[in-house]
PDB file of C-alpha atoms and ligand atoms in Angstrom:
ATOM      1  CA  MET A 181       9.658  11.025  -3.923  1.00  0.00           C
ATOM      2  CA  LYS A 182      10.035   7.314  -1.949  1.00  0.00           C
ATOM      3  CA  LEU A 183       7.080   7.808   0.413  1.00  0.00           C
ATOM      4  CA  ILE A 184       6.885   5.481   4.074  1.00  0.00           C
ATOM      5  CA  ALA A 185       3.265   4.174   4.675  1.00  0.00           C
ATOM      6  CA  PRO A 186       3.064   3.123   8.273  1.00  0.00           C
ATOM      7  CA  SER A 187       0.337   0.095   8.034  1.00  0.00           C
ATOM      8  CA  ILE A 188      -1.772   0.161  11.558  1.00  0.00           C
ATOM      9  CA  LEU A 189      -2.270  -3.800  11.338  1.00  0.00           C
ATOM     10  CA  SER A 190       0.106  -4.207  13.909  1.00  0.00           C
ATOM     11  CA  ALA A 191      -0.647  -1.093  16.434  1.00  0.00           C
ATOM     12  CA  ASP A 192      -2.664  -1.856  19.438  1.00  0.00           C
ATOM     13  CA  PHE A 193      -6.139  -1.869  18.092  1.00  0.00           C
ATOM     14  CA  SER A 194      -7.531  -0.192  21.873  1.00  0.00           C
ATOM     15  CA  ARG A 195      -5.016   2.476  20.957  1.00  0.00           C
ATOM     16  CA  ILE A 196      -5.423   3.499  16.881  1.00  0.00           C
ATOM     17  CA  GLY A 197      -6.014   7.079  17.387  1.00  0.00           C
ATOM     18  CA  GLU A 198      -2.227   7.800  19.022  1.00  0.00           C
ATOM     19  CA  ALA A 199      -0.712   4.978  16.837  1.00  0.00           C
ATOM     20  CA  VAL A 200      -1.968   7.737  13.763  1.00  0.00           C
ATOM     21  CA  GLU A 201      -0.760  10.715  15.663  1.00  0.00           C
ATOM     22  CA  LEU A 202       2.284   9.032  16.640  1.00  0.00           C
ATOM     23  CA  ALA A 203       3.025   8.074  12.662  1.00  0.00           C
ATOM     24  CA  ASP A 204       2.234  11.536  11.211  1.00  0.00           C
ATOM     25  CA  ARG A 205       4.220  13.680  13.755  1.00  0.00           C
ATOM     26  CA  ALA A 206       7.264  11.124  12.984  1.00  0.00           C
ATOM     27  CA  GLY A 207       6.869  11.947   9.310  1.00  0.00           C
ATOM     28  CA  ALA A 208       4.559   9.232   7.417  1.00  0.00           C
ATOM     29  CA  ASP A 209       3.690  10.107   4.164  1.00  0.00           C
ATOM     30  CA  LEU A 210       0.278   7.685   4.160  1.00  0.00           C
ATOM     31  CA  ILE A 211      -1.573   5.956   6.944  1.00  0.00           C
ATOM     32  CA  HIS A 212      -2.263   2.297   5.256  1.00  0.00           C
ATOM     33  CA  ILE A 213      -5.143   0.599   6.650  1.00  0.00           C
ATOM     34  CA  ASP A 214      -5.816  -3.295   6.264  1.00  0.00           C
ATOM     35  CA  VAL A 215      -9.457  -4.447   5.066  1.00  0.00           C
ATOM     36  CA  MET A 216      -9.596  -8.518   5.155  1.00  0.00           C
ATOM     37  CA  ASP A 217     -12.959  -9.374   5.068  1.00  0.00           C
ATOM     38  CA  GLY A 218     -12.673 -13.513   6.147  1.00  0.00           C
ATOM     39  CA  HIS A 219     -12.820 -15.114   2.557  1.00  0.00           C
ATOM     40  CA  PHE A 220     -10.342 -12.837  -0.038  1.00  0.00           C
ATOM     41  CA  VAL A 221      -7.598 -14.001   2.908  1.00  0.00           C
ATOM     42  CA  PRO A 222      -8.482 -15.677   5.784  1.00  0.00           C
ATOM     43  CA  ASN A 223      -8.370 -12.509   8.572  1.00  0.00           C
ATOM     44  CA  LEU A 224     -10.994 -10.467   9.370  1.00  0.00           C
ATOM     45  CA  THR A 225      -9.660  -6.867  10.289  1.00  0.00           C
ATOM     46  CA  LEU A 226     -11.150  -3.630  10.057  1.00  0.00           C
ATOM     47  CA  GLY A 227     -14.200  -1.174   8.381  1.00  0.00           C
ATOM     48  CA  PRO A 228     -15.270   2.174   7.453  1.00  0.00           C
ATOM     49  CA  ALA A 229     -15.905   3.160  10.969  1.00  0.00           C
ATOM     50  CA  LEU A 230     -12.524   2.623  11.806  1.00  0.00           C
ATOM     51  CA  VAL A 231     -11.314   4.935   8.770  1.00  0.00           C
ATOM     52  CA  ALA A 232     -14.382   7.519   9.677  1.00  0.00           C
ATOM     53  CA  SER A 233     -12.813   7.789  13.557  1.00  0.00           C
ATOM     54  CA  ILE A 234      -9.196   8.548  12.339  1.00  0.00           C
ATOM     55  CA  ARG A 235      -9.866  10.504   9.649  1.00  0.00           C
ATOM     56  CA  LYS A 236     -10.515  13.065  12.204  1.00  0.00           C
ATOM     57  CA  ARG A 237      -6.764  12.347  13.437  1.00  0.00           C
ATOM     58  CA  THR A 238      -5.097  13.080  10.767  1.00  0.00           C
ATOM     59  CA  ARG A 239      -4.670  15.623   7.579  1.00  0.00           C
ATOM     60  CA  LEU A 240      -2.108  12.653   5.824  1.00  0.00           C
ATOM     61  CA  PRO A 241      -4.134  10.351   2.781  1.00  0.00           C
ATOM     62  CA  ILE A 242      -5.892   7.493   3.991  1.00  0.00           C
ATOM     63  CA  ASP A 243      -4.653   4.390   1.886  1.00  0.00           C
ATOM     64  CA  VAL A 244      -7.330   1.555   2.037  1.00  0.00           C
ATOM     65  CA  HIS A 245      -6.091  -1.904   0.786  1.00  0.00           C
ATOM     66  CA  LEU A 246      -8.875  -3.904   0.815  1.00  0.00           C
ATOM     67  CA  MET A 247      -7.999  -7.791   0.914  1.00  0.00           C
ATOM     68  CA  VAL A 248     -12.125  -8.461  -0.244  1.00  0.00           C
ATOM     69  CA  GLU A 249     -14.225 -10.344  -2.176  1.00  0.00           C
ATOM     70  CA  ASN A 250     -16.561  -8.170  -4.607  1.00  0.00           C
ATOM     71  CA  PRO A 251     -14.499  -5.506  -3.684  1.00  0.00           C
ATOM     72  CA  ARG A 252     -16.934  -2.676  -5.697  1.00  0.00           C
ATOM     73  CA  ALA A 253     -19.327  -3.031  -2.463  1.00  0.00           C
ATOM     74  CA  PHE A 254     -16.620  -1.440  -0.583  1.00  0.00           C
ATOM     75  CA  VAL A 255     -15.417   1.537  -2.667  1.00  0.00           C
ATOM     76  CA  ALA A 256     -18.500   4.402  -2.064  1.00  0.00           C
ATOM     77  CA  PRO A 257     -18.301   3.499   1.717  1.00  0.00           C
ATOM     78  CA  PHE A 258     -14.709   3.229   2.061  1.00  0.00           C
ATOM     79  CA  HIS A 259     -14.885   6.691   0.063  1.00  0.00           C
ATOM     80  CA  GLU A 260     -17.474   7.768   2.242  1.00  0.00           C
ATOM     81  CA  ALA A 261     -15.353   7.406   5.453  1.00  0.00           C
ATOM     82  CA  GLY A 262     -12.768   9.382   4.412  1.00  0.00           C
ATOM     83  CA  ALA A 263     -10.405   7.165   2.267  1.00  0.00           C
ATOM     84  CA  ASP A 264      -7.886   9.538  -0.097  1.00  0.00           C
ATOM     85  CA  TRP A 265      -6.518   5.923  -1.640  1.00  0.00           C
ATOM     86  CA  ILE A 266      -8.046   2.522  -2.198  1.00  0.00           C
ATOM     87  CA  SER A 267      -6.243  -0.141  -4.031  1.00  0.00           C
ATOM     88  CA  LEU A 268      -8.140  -3.471  -4.255  1.00  0.00           C
ATOM     89  CA  HIS A 269      -7.031  -6.748  -5.869  1.00  0.00           C
ATOM     90  CA  VAL A 270      -6.892  -7.566  -9.163  1.00  0.00           C
ATOM     91  CA  GLU A 271      -7.286 -11.900  -7.904  1.00  0.00           C
ATOM     92  CA  ALA A 272     -11.019 -10.403  -6.306  1.00  0.00           C
ATOM     93  CA  THR A 273     -12.685  -8.710  -9.139  1.00  0.00           C
ATOM     94  CA  ALA A 274     -14.129  -9.905 -12.828  1.00  0.00           C
ATOM     95  CA  HIS A 275     -15.092  -6.425 -14.010  1.00  0.00           C
ATOM     96  CA  LEU A 276     -11.353  -4.556 -12.946  1.00  0.00           C
ATOM     97  CA  HIS A 277     -11.479  -1.898 -15.249  1.00  0.00           C
ATOM     98  CA  LYS A 278     -15.533  -0.496 -13.968  1.00  0.00           C
ATOM     99  CA  ASP A 279     -14.255  -0.762 -10.175  1.00  0.00           C
ATOM    100  CA  VAL A 280     -10.922   1.274 -11.213  1.00  0.00           C
ATOM    101  CA  THR A 281     -12.886   3.461 -13.166  1.00  0.00           C
ATOM    102  CA  MET A 282     -15.567   3.547  -9.850  1.00  0.00           C
ATOM    103  CA  ILE A 283     -12.576   4.819  -7.716  1.00  0.00           C
ATOM    104  CA  ARG A 284     -11.624   7.425  -9.926  1.00  0.00           C
ATOM    105  CA  GLU A 285     -15.167   8.955 -10.863  1.00  0.00           C
ATOM    106  CA  PHE A 286     -15.274   9.428  -6.891  1.00  0.00           C
ATOM    107  CA  GLY A 287     -11.634  11.374  -7.266  1.00  0.00           C
ATOM    108  CA  ARG A 288      -9.917   9.209  -5.181  1.00  0.00           C
ATOM    109  CA  LYS A 289      -6.988   7.594  -5.684  1.00  0.00           C
ATOM    110  CA  ALA A 290      -7.455   3.831  -7.517  1.00  0.00           C
ATOM    111  CA  GLY A 291      -4.772   1.420  -6.957  1.00  0.00           C
ATOM    112  CA  VAL A 292      -4.630  -2.372  -8.330  1.00  0.00           C
ATOM    113  CA  ALA A 293      -2.951  -4.831  -6.159  1.00  0.00           C
ATOM    114  CA  LEU A 294      -0.967  -7.827  -6.871  1.00  0.00           C
ATOM    115  CA  ASN A 295      -0.294 -11.364  -5.018  1.00  0.00           C
ATOM    116  CA  PRO A 296       3.280 -12.510  -4.763  1.00  0.00           C
ATOM    117  CA  ALA A 297       2.153 -15.083  -7.780  1.00  0.00           C
ATOM    118  CA  THR A 298       0.391 -12.807  -9.542  1.00  0.00           C
ATOM    119  CA  PRO A 299       2.381 -11.917 -12.849  1.00  0.00           C
ATOM    120  CA  ILE A 300       2.781  -7.918 -13.982  1.00  0.00           C
ATOM    121  CA  GLN A 301       1.385  -8.681 -17.277  1.00  0.00           C
ATOM    122  CA  THR A 302      -2.540  -9.109 -15.610  1.00  0.00           C
ATOM    123  CA  LEU A 303      -1.600  -5.160 -15.768  1.00  0.00           C
ATOM    124  CA  ARG A 304      -1.584  -4.636 -19.141  1.00  0.00           C
ATOM    125  CA  GLU A 305      -4.666  -3.372 -20.370  1.00  0.00           C
ATOM    126  CA  ILE A 306      -5.307  -1.079 -17.203  1.00  0.00           C
ATOM    127  CA  LEU A 307      -2.172   0.321 -17.488  1.00  0.00           C
ATOM    128  CA  GLY A 308      -3.732   3.663 -18.352  1.00  0.00           C
ATOM    129  CA  GLU A 309      -6.318   3.670 -15.404  1.00  0.00           C
ATOM    130  CA  VAL A 310      -4.525   3.615 -12.571  1.00  0.00           C
ATOM    131  CA  ASP A 311      -2.891   5.498  -9.932  1.00  0.00           C
ATOM    132  CA  TYR A 312      -0.592   3.251  -8.118  1.00  0.00           C
ATOM    133  CA  ILE A 313       0.228  -0.459  -8.084  1.00  0.00           C
ATOM    134  CA  LEU A 314       0.573  -2.470  -5.095  1.00  0.00           C
ATOM    135  CA  LEU A 315       2.753  -5.551  -5.231  1.00  0.00           C
ATOM    136  CA  MET A 316       2.379  -7.868  -2.028  1.00  0.00           C
ATOM    137  CA  SER A 317       5.343  -8.914  -1.489  1.00  0.00           C
ATOM    138  CA  VAL A 318       3.491 -11.330   1.457  1.00  0.00           C
ATOM    139  CA  ASN A 319       0.789 -13.629   0.910  1.00  0.00           C
ATOM    140  CA  PRO A 320      -2.057 -11.467   2.302  1.00  0.00           C
ATOM    141  CA  GLY A 321      -3.625 -11.897   5.800  1.00  0.00           C
ATOM    142  CA  TRP A 322      -1.181 -10.943   8.264  1.00  0.00           C
ATOM    143  CA  GLY A 323       1.309  -8.672   9.225  1.00  0.00           C
ATOM    144  CA  GLY A 324       4.906  -9.593  10.573  1.00  0.00           C
ATOM    145  CA  GLN A 325       5.792 -12.615   7.857  1.00  0.00           C
ATOM    146  CA  SER A 326       9.066 -12.679   6.185  1.00  0.00           C
ATOM    147  CA  PHE A 327       9.469 -10.524   2.843  1.00  0.00           C
ATOM    148  CA  ILE A 328       9.315 -13.251   0.009  1.00  0.00           C
ATOM    149  CA  PRO A 329      12.917 -12.367  -1.927  1.00  0.00           C
ATOM    150  CA  SER A 330      11.508 -13.293  -5.661  1.00  0.00           C
ATOM    151  CA  CYS A 331       9.229 -10.291  -5.768  1.00  0.00           C
ATOM    152  CA  LEU A 332      12.568  -8.216  -5.383  1.00  0.00           C
ATOM    153  CA  ASP A 333      13.114  -8.997  -9.485  1.00  0.00           C
ATOM    154  CA  LYS A 334       9.701  -8.573  -9.338  1.00  0.00           C
ATOM    155  CA  ILE A 335       9.411  -4.894  -8.279  1.00  0.00           C
ATOM    156  CA  ARG A 336      12.551  -4.532 -10.902  1.00  0.00           C
ATOM    157  CA  ASN A 337      10.311  -6.119 -13.856  1.00  0.00           C
ATOM    158  CA  LEU A 338       7.743  -3.655 -13.350  1.00  0.00           C
ATOM    159  CA  LYS A 339       9.670  -0.776 -13.162  1.00  0.00           C
ATOM    160  CA  ALA A 340      11.733  -1.844 -16.186  1.00  0.00           C
ATOM    161  CA  TRP A 341       7.981  -2.033 -17.737  1.00  0.00           C
ATOM    162  CA  LEU A 342       6.462   1.425 -16.245  1.00  0.00           C
ATOM    163  CA  LEU A 343       9.931   3.128 -17.727  1.00  0.00           C
ATOM    164  CA  LYS A 344       9.150   1.572 -21.020  1.00  0.00           C
ATOM    165  CA  GLU A 345       5.524   2.508 -21.080  1.00  0.00           C
ATOM    166  CA  LYS A 346       6.740   5.759 -20.121  1.00  0.00           C
ATOM    167  CA  ALA A 347       3.388   5.800 -17.343  1.00  0.00           C
ATOM    168  CA  ASP A 348       4.447   7.355 -13.904  1.00  0.00           C
ATOM    169  CA  ILE A 349       2.651   5.121 -12.137  1.00  0.00           C
ATOM    170  CA  PRO A 350       4.052   4.842  -8.151  1.00  0.00           C
ATOM    171  CA  ILE A 351       5.017   0.902  -7.151  1.00  0.00           C
ATOM    172  CA  GLN A 352       3.893   0.206  -3.473  1.00  0.00           C
ATOM    173  CA  VAL A 353       5.602  -2.848  -2.167  1.00  0.00           C
ATOM    174  CA  ASP A 354       3.672  -4.275   0.764  1.00  0.00           C
ATOM    175  CA  GLY A 355       4.898  -7.067   3.647  1.00  0.00           C
ATOM    176  CA  GLY A 356       8.011  -8.115   5.288  1.00  0.00           C
ATOM    177  CA  ILE A 357       9.163  -4.617   4.668  1.00  0.00           C
ATOM    178  CA  LYS A 358      11.679  -3.939   7.694  1.00  0.00           C
ATOM    179  CA  LEU A 359      14.766  -1.500   8.501  1.00  0.00           C
ATOM    180  CA  ASP A 360      17.118  -4.084   7.343  1.00  0.00           C
ATOM    181  CA  ASN A 361      15.660  -4.484   3.831  1.00  0.00           C
ATOM    182  CA  LEU A 362      14.155  -1.454   3.020  1.00  0.00           C
ATOM    183  CA  GLU A 363      17.383   0.070   0.875  1.00  0.00           C
ATOM    184  CA  ASP A 364      17.544  -2.825  -1.316  1.00  0.00           C
ATOM    185  CA  ILE A 365      13.520  -3.029  -1.707  1.00  0.00           C
ATOM    186  CA  LEU A 366      13.553   0.348  -2.567  1.00  0.00           C
ATOM    187  CA  ARG A 367      16.855   0.520  -5.050  1.00  0.00           C
ATOM    188  CA  ALA A 368      15.096  -2.067  -6.574  1.00  0.00           C
ATOM    189  CA  GLY A 369      12.200   0.403  -7.955  1.00  0.00           C
ATOM    190  CA  MET A 370       9.309   0.669  -4.833  1.00  0.00           C
ATOM    191  CA  ASP A 371       8.211   4.170  -4.365  1.00  0.00           C
ATOM    192  CA  ILE A 372       5.863   3.492  -1.604  1.00  0.00           C
ATOM    193  CA  ALA A 373       6.990   1.425   1.503  1.00  0.00           C
ATOM    194  CA  VAL A 374       4.235  -0.395   3.786  1.00  0.00           C
ATOM    195  CA  ALA A 375       5.649  -1.182   7.050  1.00  0.00           C
ATOM    196  CA  GLY A 376       3.463  -2.806   9.597  1.00  0.00           C
ATOM    197  CA  SER A 377       5.451  -4.522  12.313  1.00  0.00           C
ATOM    198  CA  ALA A 378       8.722  -3.147  11.580  1.00  0.00           C
ATOM    199  CA  VAL A 379       7.135   0.215  12.918  1.00  0.00           C
ATOM    200  CA  PHE A 380       4.225  -1.053  15.127  1.00  0.00           C
ATOM    201  CA  ALA A 381       5.642  -3.949  16.828  1.00  0.00           C
ATOM    202  CA  ALA A 382       9.248  -2.287  18.081  1.00  0.00           C
ATOM    203  CA  PRO A 383      10.308  -0.322  21.257  1.00  0.00           C
ATOM    204  CA  ASP A 384      10.278   2.960  19.420  1.00  0.00           C
ATOM    205  CA  PRO A 385       7.478   2.984  16.496  1.00  0.00           C
ATOM    206  CA  ALA A 386       8.419   6.758  15.737  1.00  0.00           C
ATOM    207  CA  GLY A 387      12.268   6.338  15.825  1.00  0.00           C
ATOM    208  CA  VAL A 388      11.520   3.617  12.929  1.00  0.00           C
ATOM    209  CA  ILE A 389       9.436   5.848  10.957  1.00  0.00           C
ATOM    210  CA  ARG A 390      11.944   8.757  10.587  1.00  0.00           C
ATOM    211  CA  GLU A 391      15.200   5.908  10.010  1.00  0.00           C
ATOM    212  CA  MET A 392      12.959   4.972   7.062  1.00  0.00           C
ATOM    213  CA  LYS A 393      12.304   8.375   6.103  1.00  0.00           C
ATOM    214  CA  ARG A 394      16.468   8.829   6.252  1.00  0.00           C
ATOM    215  CA  ILE A 395      16.945   5.810   3.594  1.00  0.00           C
ATOM    216  CA  ALA A 396      13.945   6.473   1.821  1.00  0.00           C
ATOM    217  CA  ALA A 397      15.373  10.344   1.364  1.00  0.00           C
ATOM    218  CA  ARG A 398      18.980   8.982   0.305  1.00  0.00           C
ATOM    219  CA  VAL A 399      18.181   6.676  -1.597  1.00  0.00           C
ATOM    220  CA  ALA A 400      15.770   8.697  -3.623  1.00  0.00           C
ATOM    221  CA  GLU A 401      18.863  11.213  -3.737  1.00  0.00           C
ATOM    222  CA  ARG A 402      20.468   9.184  -5.803  1.00  0.00           C
ATOM    223  CA  LYS A 403      20.559   9.497  -9.853  1.00  0.00           C
ATOM    224  CA  ASP A 404      20.782   6.127 -10.822  1.00  0.00           C
ATOM    225  CA  ILE A 405      18.092   4.724  -9.344  1.00  0.00           C
TER     226      ILE A 405
HETATM  227  C1  LIG B 794      -0.669  -7.729   5.121  1.00  0.00           C
HETATM  228  C2  LIG B 794      -0.770  -6.692   4.972  1.00  0.00           C
HETATM  229  C3  LIG B 794       0.269  -6.058   5.310  1.00  0.00           C
HETATM  230  C4  LIG B 794       0.788  -5.577   6.586  1.00  0.00           C
HETATM  231  C5  LIG B 794       1.915  -5.546   6.434  1.00  0.00           C
HETATM  232  O1  LIG B 794      -1.605  -8.554   4.549  1.00  0.00           O
HETATM  233  O2  LIG B 794      -1.332  -6.220   3.595  1.00  0.00           O
HETATM  234  O3  LIG B 794      -0.169  -4.725   4.937  1.00  0.00           O
HETATM  235  O4  LIG B 794       0.357  -4.834   7.522  1.00  0.00           O
HETATM  236  O5  LIG B 794       2.447  -6.186   7.432  1.00  0.00           O
HETATM  237  P1  LIG B 794       4.315  -6.156   7.554  1.00  0.00           P
HETATM  238  O6  LIG B 794       4.891  -5.039   7.324  1.00  0.00           O
HETATM  239  O7  LIG B 794       4.612  -6.416   9.263  1.00  0.00           O
HETATM  240  O8  LIG B 794       4.699  -7.407   6.681  1.00  0.00           O
HETATM  241 ZN1  LIG B 795      -1.423  -4.033   3.133  1.00  0.00          ZN
END
């Protein structure tokens, strides 16, 4: 199963509810929300109040990507706001195990995110505790950047390692995913594609989501992947 997670970061912020409903109707699997604090990354974005508002507009799982320092402080507020999946960065916490456990104790899916230069081996001791892994394929902070080509090998290596460890953990990839590179990234081993500007900066966002779903379904059917 390959999933498509539109990121509303590139939507018109005055019409976020409509963007979420559009993504839902077009067949999106998750709604990805980028939370930035102006410290871990230079940009500043959205908080729990936004999640609580869009919670009322869709039944899709809400996937909160915490690009913040001290992510532990934000787990409970986003849980209470209705986030279903919560990921935090390995670079942002000294107590990854404790934080991931906290997310799971709230009954939410716990993800661990890695910046492009962070080695996958940092996940070794936590593999048994996480529900998904988020590989950043741009340096976090803004939408609309280009996919960093070396991330393809990183995805392949992570996929191979997870297979070897018999760890059934989906790989989410975030940054620079477009219609023209989606298939290659899926074939490298990505399970969940986050796409912001490719969807919401396009003239027909619903059409892009439907096309991404078609590509994902085609790749998922192949036995050699
Ligand atoms: C970037 C965010 C991404 C962003 C991706 O820091 O984590 O989720 O929305 O945007 P695109 O798809 O435009 O690279
Ligand atoms: Zn993100």
